[in-house]
CSV table of C-alpha atoms in Angstrom, one decimal:
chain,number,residue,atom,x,y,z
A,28,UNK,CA,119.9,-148.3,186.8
A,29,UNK,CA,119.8,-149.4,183.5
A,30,UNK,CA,121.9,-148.9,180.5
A,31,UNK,CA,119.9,-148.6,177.3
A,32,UNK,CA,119.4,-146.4,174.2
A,33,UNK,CA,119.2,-143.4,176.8
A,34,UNK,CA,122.9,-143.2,176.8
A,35,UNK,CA,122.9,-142.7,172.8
A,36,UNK,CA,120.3,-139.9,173.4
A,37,UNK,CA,121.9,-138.1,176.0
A,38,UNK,CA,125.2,-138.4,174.3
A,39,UNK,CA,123.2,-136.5,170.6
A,40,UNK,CA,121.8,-133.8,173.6
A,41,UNK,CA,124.7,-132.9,174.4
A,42,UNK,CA,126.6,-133.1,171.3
A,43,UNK,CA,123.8,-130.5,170.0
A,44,UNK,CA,124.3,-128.4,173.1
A,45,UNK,CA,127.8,-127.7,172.9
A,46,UNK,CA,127.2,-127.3,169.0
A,47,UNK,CA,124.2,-124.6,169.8
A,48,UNK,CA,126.5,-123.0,172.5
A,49,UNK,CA,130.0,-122.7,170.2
A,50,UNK,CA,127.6,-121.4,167.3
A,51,UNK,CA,125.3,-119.0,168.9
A,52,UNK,CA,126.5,-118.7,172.4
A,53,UNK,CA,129.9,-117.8,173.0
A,54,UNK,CA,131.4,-115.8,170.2
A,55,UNK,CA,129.0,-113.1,170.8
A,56,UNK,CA,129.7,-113.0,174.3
A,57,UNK,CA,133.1,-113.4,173.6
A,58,UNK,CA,133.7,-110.6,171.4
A,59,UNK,CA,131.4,-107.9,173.3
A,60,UNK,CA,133.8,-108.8,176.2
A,61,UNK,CA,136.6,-108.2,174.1
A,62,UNK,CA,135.0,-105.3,173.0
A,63,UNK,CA,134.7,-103.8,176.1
A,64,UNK,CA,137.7,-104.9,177.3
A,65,UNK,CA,139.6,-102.9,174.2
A,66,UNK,CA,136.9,-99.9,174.8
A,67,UNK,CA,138.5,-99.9,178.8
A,68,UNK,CA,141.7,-99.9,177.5
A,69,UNK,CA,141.3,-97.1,174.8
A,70,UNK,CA,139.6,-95.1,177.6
A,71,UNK,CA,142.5,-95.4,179.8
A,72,UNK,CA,145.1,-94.5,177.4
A,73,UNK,CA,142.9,-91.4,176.3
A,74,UNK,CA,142.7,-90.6,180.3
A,75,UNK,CA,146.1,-90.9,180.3
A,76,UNK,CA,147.2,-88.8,177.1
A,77,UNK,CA,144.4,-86.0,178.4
A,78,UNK,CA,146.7,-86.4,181.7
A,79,UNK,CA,150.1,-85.6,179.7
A,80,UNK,CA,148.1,-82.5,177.7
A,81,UNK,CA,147.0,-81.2,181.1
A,82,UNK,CA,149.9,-81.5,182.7
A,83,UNK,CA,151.8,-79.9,179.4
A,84,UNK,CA,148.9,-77.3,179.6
A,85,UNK,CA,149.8,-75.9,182.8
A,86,UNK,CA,153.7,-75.8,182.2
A,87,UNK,CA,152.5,-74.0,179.1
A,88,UNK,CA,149.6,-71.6,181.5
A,89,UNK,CA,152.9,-71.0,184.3
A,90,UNK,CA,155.3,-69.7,181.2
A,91,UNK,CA,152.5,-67.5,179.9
A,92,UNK,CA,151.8,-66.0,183.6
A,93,UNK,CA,155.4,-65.7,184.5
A,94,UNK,CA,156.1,-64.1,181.0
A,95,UNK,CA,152.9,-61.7,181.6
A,96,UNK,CA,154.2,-61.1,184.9
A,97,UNK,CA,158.0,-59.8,183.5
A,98,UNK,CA,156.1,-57.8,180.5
A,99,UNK,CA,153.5,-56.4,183.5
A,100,UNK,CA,157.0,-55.4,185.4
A,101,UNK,CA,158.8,-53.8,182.4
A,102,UNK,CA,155.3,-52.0,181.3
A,103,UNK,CA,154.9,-50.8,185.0
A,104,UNK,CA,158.8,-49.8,184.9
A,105,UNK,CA,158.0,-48.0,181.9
A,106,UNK,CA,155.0,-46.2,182.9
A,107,UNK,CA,157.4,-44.7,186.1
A,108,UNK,CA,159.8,-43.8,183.5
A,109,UNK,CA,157.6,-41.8,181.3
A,110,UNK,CA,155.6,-40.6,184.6
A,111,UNK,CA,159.0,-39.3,185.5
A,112,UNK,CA,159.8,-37.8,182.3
A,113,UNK,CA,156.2,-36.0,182.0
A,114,UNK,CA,156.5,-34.4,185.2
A,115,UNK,CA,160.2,-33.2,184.2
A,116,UNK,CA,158.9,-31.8,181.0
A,117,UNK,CA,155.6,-30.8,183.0
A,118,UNK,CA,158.3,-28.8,185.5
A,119,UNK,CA,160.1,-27.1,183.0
A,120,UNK,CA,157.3,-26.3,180.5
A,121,UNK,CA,155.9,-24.4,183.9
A,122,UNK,CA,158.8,-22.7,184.7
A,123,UNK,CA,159.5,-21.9,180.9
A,124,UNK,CA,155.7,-20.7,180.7
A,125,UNK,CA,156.2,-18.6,184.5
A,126,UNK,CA,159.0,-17.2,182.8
A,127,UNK,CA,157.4,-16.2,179.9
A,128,UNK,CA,154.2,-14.7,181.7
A,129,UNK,CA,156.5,-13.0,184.3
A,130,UNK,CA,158.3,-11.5,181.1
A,131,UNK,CA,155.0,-10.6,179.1
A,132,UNK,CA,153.7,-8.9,182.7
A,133,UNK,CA,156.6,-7.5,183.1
A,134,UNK,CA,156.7,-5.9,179.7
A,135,UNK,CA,152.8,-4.9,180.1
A,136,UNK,CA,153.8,-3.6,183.2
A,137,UNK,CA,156.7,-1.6,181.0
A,138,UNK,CA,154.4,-0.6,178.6
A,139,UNK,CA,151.6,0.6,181.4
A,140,UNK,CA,154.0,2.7,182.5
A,141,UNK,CA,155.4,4.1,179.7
A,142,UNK,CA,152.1,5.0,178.6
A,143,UNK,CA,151.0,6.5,182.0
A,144,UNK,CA,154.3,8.1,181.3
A,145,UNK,CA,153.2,9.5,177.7
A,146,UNK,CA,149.5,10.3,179.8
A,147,UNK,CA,150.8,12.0,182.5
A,148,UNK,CA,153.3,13.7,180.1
A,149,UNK,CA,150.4,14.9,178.0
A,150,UNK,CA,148.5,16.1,181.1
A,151,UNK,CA,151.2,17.8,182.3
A,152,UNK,CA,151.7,19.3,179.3
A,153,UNK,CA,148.0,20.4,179.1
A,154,UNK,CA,148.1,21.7,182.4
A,155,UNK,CA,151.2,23.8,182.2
A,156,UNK,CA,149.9,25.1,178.6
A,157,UNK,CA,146.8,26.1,180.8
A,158,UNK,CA,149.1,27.2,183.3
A,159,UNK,CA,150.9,28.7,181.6
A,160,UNK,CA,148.0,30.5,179.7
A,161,UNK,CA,146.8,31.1,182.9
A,162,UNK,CA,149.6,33.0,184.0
A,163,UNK,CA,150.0,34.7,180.5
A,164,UNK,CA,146.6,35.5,180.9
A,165,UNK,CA,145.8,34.6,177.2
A,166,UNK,CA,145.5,32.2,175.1
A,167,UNK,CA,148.7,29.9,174.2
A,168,UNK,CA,148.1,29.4,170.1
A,169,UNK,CA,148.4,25.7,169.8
A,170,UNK,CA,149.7,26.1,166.0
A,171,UNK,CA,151.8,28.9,167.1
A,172,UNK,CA,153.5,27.2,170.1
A,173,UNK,CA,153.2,23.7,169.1
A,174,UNK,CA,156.7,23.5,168.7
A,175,UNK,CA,157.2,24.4,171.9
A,176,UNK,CA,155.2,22.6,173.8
A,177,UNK,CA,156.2,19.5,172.3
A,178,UNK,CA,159.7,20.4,173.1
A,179,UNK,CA,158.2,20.7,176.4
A,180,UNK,CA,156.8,17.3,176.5
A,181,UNK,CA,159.8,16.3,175.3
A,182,UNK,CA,161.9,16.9,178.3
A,183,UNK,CA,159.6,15.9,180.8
B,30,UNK,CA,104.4,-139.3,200.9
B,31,UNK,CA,103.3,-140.8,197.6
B,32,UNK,CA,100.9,-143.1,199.1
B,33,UNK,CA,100.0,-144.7,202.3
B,34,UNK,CA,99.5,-148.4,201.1
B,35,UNK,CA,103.6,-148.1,199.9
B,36,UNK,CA,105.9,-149.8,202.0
B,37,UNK,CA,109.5,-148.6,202.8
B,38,UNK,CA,111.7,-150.9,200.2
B,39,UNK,CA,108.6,-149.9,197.8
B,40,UNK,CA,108.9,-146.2,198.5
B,41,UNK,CA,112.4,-146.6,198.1
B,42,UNK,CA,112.5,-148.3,195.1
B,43,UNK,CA,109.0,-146.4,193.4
B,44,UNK,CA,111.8,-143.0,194.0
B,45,UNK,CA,114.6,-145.2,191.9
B,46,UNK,CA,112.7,-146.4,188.8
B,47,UNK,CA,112.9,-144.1,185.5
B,48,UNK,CA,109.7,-143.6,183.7
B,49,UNK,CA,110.8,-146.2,180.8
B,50,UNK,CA,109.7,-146.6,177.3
B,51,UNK,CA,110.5,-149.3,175.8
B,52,UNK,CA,109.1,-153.0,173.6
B,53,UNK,CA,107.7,-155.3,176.0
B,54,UNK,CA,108.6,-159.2,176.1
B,55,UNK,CA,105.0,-159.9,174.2
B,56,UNK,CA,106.5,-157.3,171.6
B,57,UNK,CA,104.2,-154.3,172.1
B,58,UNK,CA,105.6,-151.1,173.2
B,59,UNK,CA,104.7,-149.2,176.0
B,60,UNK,CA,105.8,-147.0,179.6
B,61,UNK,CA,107.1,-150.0,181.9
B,62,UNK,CA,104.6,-150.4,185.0
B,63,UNK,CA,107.5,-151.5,187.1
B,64,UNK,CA,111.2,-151.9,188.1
B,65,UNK,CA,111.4,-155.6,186.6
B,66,UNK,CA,109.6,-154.8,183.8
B,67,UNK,CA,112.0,-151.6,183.0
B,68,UNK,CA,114.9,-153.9,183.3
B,69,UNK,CA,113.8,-156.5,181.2
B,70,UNK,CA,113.0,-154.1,178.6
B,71,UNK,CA,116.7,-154.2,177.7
B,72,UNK,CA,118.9,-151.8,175.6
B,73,UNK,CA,116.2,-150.4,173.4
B,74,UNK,CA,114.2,-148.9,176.3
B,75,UNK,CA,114.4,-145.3,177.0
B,76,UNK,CA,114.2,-143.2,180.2
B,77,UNK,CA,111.6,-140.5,179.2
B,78,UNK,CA,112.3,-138.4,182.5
B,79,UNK,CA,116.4,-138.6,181.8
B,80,UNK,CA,115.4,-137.2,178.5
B,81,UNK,CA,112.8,-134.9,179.5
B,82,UNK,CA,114.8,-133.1,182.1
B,83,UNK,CA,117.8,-132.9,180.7
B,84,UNK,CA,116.5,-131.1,177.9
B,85,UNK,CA,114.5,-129.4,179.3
B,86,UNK,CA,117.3,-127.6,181.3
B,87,UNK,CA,119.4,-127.6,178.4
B,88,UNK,CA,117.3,-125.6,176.4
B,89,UNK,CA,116.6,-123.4,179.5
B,90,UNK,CA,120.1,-122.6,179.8
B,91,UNK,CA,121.0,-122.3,175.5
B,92,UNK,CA,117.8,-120.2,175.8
B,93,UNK,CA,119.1,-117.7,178.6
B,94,UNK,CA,122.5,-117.6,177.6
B,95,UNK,CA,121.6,-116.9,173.8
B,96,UNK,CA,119.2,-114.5,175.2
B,97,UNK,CA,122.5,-112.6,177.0
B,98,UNK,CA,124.4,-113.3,173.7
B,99,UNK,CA,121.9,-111.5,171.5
B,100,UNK,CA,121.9,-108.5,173.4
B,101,UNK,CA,125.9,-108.3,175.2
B,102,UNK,CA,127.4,-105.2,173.6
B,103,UNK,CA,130.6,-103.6,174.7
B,104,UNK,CA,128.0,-101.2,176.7
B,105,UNK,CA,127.3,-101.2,180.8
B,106,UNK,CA,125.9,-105.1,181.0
B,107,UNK,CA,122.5,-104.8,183.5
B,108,UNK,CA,121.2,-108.1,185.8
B,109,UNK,CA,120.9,-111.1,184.1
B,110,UNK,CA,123.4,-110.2,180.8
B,111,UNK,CA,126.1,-109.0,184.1
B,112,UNK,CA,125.3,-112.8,185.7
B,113,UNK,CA,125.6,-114.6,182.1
B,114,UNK,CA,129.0,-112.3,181.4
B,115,UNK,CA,130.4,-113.3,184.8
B,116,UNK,CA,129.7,-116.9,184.3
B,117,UNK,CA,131.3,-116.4,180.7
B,118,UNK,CA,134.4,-115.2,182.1
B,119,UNK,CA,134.8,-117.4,184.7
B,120,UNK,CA,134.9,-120.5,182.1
B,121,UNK,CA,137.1,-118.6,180.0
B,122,UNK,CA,139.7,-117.7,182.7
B,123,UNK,CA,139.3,-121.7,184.0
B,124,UNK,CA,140.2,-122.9,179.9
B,125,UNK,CA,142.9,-120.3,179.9
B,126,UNK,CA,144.1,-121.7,183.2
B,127,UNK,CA,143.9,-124.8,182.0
B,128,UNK,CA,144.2,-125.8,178.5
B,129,UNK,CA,147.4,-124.7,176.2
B,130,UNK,CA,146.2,-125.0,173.0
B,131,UNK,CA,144.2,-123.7,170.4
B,132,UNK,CA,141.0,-125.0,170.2
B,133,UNK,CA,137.4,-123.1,169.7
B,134,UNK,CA,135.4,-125.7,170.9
B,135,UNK,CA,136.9,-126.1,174.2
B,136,UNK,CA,135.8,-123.0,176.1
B,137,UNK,CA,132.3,-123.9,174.7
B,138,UNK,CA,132.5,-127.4,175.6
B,139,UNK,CA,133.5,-126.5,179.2
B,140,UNK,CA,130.4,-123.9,179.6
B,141,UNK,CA,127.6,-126.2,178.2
B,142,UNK,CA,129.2,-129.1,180.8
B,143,UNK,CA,129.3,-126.7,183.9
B,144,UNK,CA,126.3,-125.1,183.3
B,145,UNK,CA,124.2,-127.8,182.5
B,146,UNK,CA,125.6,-130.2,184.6
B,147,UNK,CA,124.8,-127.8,187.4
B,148,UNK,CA,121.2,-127.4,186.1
B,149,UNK,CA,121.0,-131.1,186.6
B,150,UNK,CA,122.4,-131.4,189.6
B,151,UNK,CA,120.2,-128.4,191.4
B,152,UNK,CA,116.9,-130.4,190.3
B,153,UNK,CA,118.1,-132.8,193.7
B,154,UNK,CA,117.3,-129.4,195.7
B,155,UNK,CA,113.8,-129.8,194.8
B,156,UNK,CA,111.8,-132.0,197.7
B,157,UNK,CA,112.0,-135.4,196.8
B,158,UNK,CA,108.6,-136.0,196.3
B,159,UNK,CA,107.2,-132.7,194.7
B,160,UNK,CA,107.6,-133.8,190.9
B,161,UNK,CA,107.0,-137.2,191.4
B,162,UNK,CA,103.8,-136.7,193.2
B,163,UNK,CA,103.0,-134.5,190.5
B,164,UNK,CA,103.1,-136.9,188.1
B,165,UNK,CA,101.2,-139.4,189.8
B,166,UNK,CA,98.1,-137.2,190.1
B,167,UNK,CA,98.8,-136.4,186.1
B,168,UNK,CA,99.1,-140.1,185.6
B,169,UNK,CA,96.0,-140.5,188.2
B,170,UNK,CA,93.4,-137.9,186.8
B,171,UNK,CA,94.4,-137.2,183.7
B,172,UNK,CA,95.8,-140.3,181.8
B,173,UNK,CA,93.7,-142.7,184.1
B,174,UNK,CA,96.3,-145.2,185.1
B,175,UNK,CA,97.5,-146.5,187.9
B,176,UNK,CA,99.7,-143.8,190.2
B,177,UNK,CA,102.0,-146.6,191.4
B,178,UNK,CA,103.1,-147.5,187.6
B,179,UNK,CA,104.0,-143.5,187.3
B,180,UNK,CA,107.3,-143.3,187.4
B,181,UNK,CA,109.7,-139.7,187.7
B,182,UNK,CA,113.2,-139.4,188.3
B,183,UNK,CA,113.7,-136.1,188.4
B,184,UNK,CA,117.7,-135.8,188.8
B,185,UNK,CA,119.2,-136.7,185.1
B,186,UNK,CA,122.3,-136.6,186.5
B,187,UNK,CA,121.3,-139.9,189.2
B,188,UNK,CA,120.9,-141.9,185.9
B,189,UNK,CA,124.4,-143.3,184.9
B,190,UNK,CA,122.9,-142.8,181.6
B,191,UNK,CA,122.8,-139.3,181.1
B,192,UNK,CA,126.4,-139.5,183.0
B,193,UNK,CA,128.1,-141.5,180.4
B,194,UNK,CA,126.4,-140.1,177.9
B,195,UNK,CA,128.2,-136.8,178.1
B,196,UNK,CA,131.2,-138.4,179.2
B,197,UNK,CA,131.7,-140.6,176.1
B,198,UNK,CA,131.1,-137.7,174.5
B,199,UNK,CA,133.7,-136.3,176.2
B,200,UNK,CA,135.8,-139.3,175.5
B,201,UNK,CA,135.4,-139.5,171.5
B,202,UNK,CA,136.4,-135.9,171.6
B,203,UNK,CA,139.6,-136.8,173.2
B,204,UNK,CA,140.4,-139.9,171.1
B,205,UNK,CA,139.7,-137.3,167.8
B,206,UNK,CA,141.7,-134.9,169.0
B,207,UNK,CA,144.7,-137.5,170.2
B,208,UNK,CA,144.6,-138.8,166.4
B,209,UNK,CA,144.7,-135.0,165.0
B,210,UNK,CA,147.1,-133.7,167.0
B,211,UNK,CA,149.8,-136.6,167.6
B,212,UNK,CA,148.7,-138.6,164.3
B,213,UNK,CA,148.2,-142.5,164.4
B,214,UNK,CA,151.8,-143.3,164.8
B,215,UNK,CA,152.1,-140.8,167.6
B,216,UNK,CA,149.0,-141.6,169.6
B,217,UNK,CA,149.9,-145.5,169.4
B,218,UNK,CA,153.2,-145.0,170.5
B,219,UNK,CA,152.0,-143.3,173.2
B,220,UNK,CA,149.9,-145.7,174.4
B,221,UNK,CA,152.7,-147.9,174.0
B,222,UNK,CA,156.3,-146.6,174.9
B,223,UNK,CA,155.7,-145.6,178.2
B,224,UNK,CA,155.7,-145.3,180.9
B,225,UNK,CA,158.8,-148.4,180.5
B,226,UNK,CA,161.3,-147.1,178.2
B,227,UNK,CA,164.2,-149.1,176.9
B,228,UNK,CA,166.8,-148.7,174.1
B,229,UNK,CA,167.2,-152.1,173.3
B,230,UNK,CA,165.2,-153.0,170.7
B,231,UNK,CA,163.9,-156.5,171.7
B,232,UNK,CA,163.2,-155.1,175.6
B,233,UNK,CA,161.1,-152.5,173.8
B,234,UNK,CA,159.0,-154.9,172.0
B,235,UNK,CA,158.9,-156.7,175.3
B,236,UNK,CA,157.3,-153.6,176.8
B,237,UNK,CA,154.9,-152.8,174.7
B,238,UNK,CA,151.9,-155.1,176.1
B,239,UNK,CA,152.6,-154.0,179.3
B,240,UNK,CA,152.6,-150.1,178.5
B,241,UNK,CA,149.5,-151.0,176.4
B,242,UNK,CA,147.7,-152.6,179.3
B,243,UNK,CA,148.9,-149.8,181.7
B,244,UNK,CA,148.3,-146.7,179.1
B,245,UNK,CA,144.5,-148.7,178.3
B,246,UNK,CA,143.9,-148.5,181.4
B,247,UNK,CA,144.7,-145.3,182.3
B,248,UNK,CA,142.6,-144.0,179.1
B,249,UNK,CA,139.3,-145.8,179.8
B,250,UNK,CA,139.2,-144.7,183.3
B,251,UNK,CA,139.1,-141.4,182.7
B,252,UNK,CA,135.8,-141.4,180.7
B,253,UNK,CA,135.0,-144.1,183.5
B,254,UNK,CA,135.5,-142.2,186.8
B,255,UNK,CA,134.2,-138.8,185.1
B,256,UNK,CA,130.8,-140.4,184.5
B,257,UNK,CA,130.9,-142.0,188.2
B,258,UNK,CA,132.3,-139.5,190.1
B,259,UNK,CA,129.5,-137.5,189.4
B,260,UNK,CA,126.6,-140.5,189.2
B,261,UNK,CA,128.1,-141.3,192.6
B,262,UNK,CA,128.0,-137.7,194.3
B,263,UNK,CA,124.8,-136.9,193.3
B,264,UNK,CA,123.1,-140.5,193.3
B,265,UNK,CA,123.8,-140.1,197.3
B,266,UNK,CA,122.9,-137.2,197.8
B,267,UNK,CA,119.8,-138.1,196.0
B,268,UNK,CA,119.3,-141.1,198.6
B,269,UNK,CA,119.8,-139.1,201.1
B,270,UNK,CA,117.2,-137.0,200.2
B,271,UNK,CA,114.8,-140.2,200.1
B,272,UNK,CA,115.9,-141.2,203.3
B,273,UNK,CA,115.1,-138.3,204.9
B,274,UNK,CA,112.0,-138.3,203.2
B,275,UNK,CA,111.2,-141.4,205.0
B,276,UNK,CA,110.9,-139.3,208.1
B,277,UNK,CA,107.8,-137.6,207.6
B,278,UNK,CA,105.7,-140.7,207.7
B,279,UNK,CA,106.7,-140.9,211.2
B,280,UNK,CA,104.9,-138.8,213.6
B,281,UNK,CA,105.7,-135.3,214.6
B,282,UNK,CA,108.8,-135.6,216.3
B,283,UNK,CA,110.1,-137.5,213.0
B,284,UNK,CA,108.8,-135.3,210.5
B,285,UNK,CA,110.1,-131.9,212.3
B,286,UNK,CA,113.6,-133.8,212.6
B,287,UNK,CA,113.2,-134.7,209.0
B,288,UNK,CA,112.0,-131.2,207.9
B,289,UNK,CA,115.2,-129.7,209.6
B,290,UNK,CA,117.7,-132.4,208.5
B,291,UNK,CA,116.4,-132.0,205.0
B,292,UNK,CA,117.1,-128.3,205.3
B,293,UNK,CA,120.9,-128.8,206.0
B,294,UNK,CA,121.3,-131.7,204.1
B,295,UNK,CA,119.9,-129.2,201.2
B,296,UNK,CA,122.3,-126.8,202.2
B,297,UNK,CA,125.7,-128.8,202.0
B,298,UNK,CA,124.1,-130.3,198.8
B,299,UNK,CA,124.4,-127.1,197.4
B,300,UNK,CA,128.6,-127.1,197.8
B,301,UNK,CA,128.4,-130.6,196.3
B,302,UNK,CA,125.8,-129.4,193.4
B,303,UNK,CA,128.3,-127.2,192.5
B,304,UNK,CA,131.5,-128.9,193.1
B,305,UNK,CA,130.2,-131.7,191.0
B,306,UNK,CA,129.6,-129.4,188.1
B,307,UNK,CA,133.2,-127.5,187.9
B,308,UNK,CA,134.9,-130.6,188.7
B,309,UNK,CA,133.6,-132.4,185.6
B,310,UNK,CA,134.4,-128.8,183.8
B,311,UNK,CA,137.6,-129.2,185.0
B,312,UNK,CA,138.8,-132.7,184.3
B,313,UNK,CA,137.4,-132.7,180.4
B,314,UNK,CA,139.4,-129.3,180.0
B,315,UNK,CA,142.6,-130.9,181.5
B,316,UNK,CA,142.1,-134.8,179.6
B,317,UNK,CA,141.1,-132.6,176.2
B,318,UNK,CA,144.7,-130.5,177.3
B,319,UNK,CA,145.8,-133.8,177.2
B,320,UNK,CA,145.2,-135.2,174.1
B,321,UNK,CA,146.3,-132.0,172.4
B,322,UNK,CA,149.6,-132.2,174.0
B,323,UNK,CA,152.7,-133.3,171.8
B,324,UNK,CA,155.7,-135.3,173.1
């Protein structure tokens, strides 16, 4: 248990330790602590601020649905409307159209029977010129009584 | 055991004798082949083991913890760089804790102590008689001398030497830093206006030997019971050690009680291996605190 020139030695040792150590040792370690550290922090705030835009995001995603929803409403309320409308004007294009129909057929129908009319007129006609040729026992002139068989047909 | 022919005391004593270089009284110099001899090589002698170990460590730890430093990034740290970070950190929350100023060197300072100091200490976990042995059969085979002149200490920090050594170190750093901080003026008038105060001027004067005596005495012991707290701790442990050693030479009873006391001992020395270490962390934060503080 001696003191001698040991003590100077171990007293350079560890004055070149703690030399080595604040040169080489600790600001490295120091600063990729800090490093982290900040990177932790940054993380966390970007964590946070993606919080706030999701958050924001869905108040934002609920206005668009709800708005959606209203314009889906008034569309649908819409579509009735014009549903409505086209089976008014559906309605009364039909009956307009019936009514016409029923008034061409009705005219056709007119016309049929005028023209039967005229036919049977003519028939008749023909058959009482034969008839009458029949009874006359000769022949009725068609130039000669023209006249008056078309006065005839005439008054039927 | 070392050797059969040793006796107790010489067993004992063989275990507590550095491995000294140093001039020899005929004025040749040369490895001291005993205890006397080592004493009477005086001041110029040196304890090769002291040395050897203790730098040995020290490298081991700059070496490791430069090895973490090279490759720490602000990336996921993996096994040993996570270990070197932790230890990192926890010196640098103890400075924070600690010390109020602004200094560069202290959180440094503090890590180079605890770490090495508990380098130191953790070679007393190592059987007593491992290294030495080891040495002996070096000195035996290889060098050809005599195995009882072999000498290893293997705990640098069981050598007062080594102890002082970092605590004067500790010491000059605190007288620099008194000086820069509180100037000349300052530092001498703390060492000499208190702890008596007085207005009068001639009561001051009168003070002023006894706050000298009281504040000199106060500074010196802190390098002072530093060095010894932890010479102390860890010497005993150390003899404990050899103690128990003792045991093995007799019979199997002895040597199974031995084995197992050496175990526990081993085990409690681990607490006071580490205690040792953060405590002398500890105090030179708080005494360099000290000296950086202004009144």
């Amino acid at each position: 248990m001696n003191i001698n020139i040991t003590l100077i030695g171990q007293t350079i040792a560890f004055a070149v330790f703690v030399w080595f150590c604040m040169k080489y040792i600790w600001p490295p370690i120091m600063n990729a602590l800090e490093a982290r550290k900040k990177e932790i922090a940054d993380g966390l705030a970007a964590a946070e601020k993606g919080r706030k835009a999701e958050d924001l995001g869905k108040e934002k995603a609920i206005g668009i649905v709800k708005d959606a929803k209203s314009q889906a409403q008034e569309i649908l309320g819409n579509a009735e409307k014009r549903r409505n409308e086209i089976i008014e004007e559906a309605k009364t294009d039909a009956k307009t159209e019936g009514e016409r129909l029923l008034a061409s057929a009705q005219a056709e129908i007119e016309q049929e029977i005028n023209r039967a009319r005229e036919e049977l007129r003519g028939q008749v006609a023909t058959l009482v010129v034969s008839g009458a040729a029949r009874i006359l026992d000769r022949e009725v002139d068609d130039k000669a009584h023209g006249k008056l068989i078309d006065d005839l047909v005439a008054q039927l | 055991m070392a050797s059969e022919s040793l006796t107790t005391t010489g067993y004992i004593k063989h275990h507590l004798t550095h491995l000294t270089f140093g001039p020899h009284p005929d004025g040749g110099w040369g490895f001291a082949h005993s205890a006397d001899e080592a004493r009477e090589m005086g001041f110029w002698a040196i304890h090769v083991d002291t040395m050897l170990w203790s730098i040995i460590l020290g490298v081991l730890f700059l070496w490791l913890f430069r090895k973490a430093a090279k490759r720490a990034t602000s990336g996921t740290p993996g096994g040993l760089l996570n270990f070197i970070e932790w230890t990192v950190g926890f010196i640098d929350d103890n400075v924070r804790g600690s010390f109020s100023g602004e200094n560069k060197l202290i959180a440094p300072l503090a890590l180079t102590l605890f770490v090495w100091i508990l380098l130191l200490n953790t070679m007393d976990l190592v059987p007593v008689d491992w290294l030495p042995y080891l040495t002996q059969l070096f000195g035996d085979y290889v060098l050809g001398v005599d195995p009882h002149h072999v000498y290893m200490k293997v705990v640098p920090t069981t050598d007062p030497n080594a102890t002082f050594g970092m605590s004067i170190g500790v010491f000059l750093l605190t007288l620099y830093y008194s000086l820069k901080i509180k100037g000349p003026i300052g530092f001498a008038s703390e060492l000499t206006m208190q702890p008596f105060q007085a207005n009068n001027i001639l009561l001051k004067i009168f003070f002023i030997p006894i706050n000298f005596f009281l504040e000199f005495i106060g500074l010196v012991s802190k390098p002072l019971s530093l060095s010894l707290r932890l010479f102390g701790n860890i010497f005993a442990g150390e003899m404990i050690f050899i103690l128990i050693a003792l045991l093995y030479s007799g019979g199997v009873f002895w040597a199974l009680l031995g084995g197992f006391l050496q175990w526990g001992w081993a085990v409690f020395h681990i607490l006071i291996v580490l205690l040792q270490a953060f405590i002398f962390m500890v105090l030179t934060v708080v005494y360099l605190d000290m000296a950086h503080q202004e009144h």
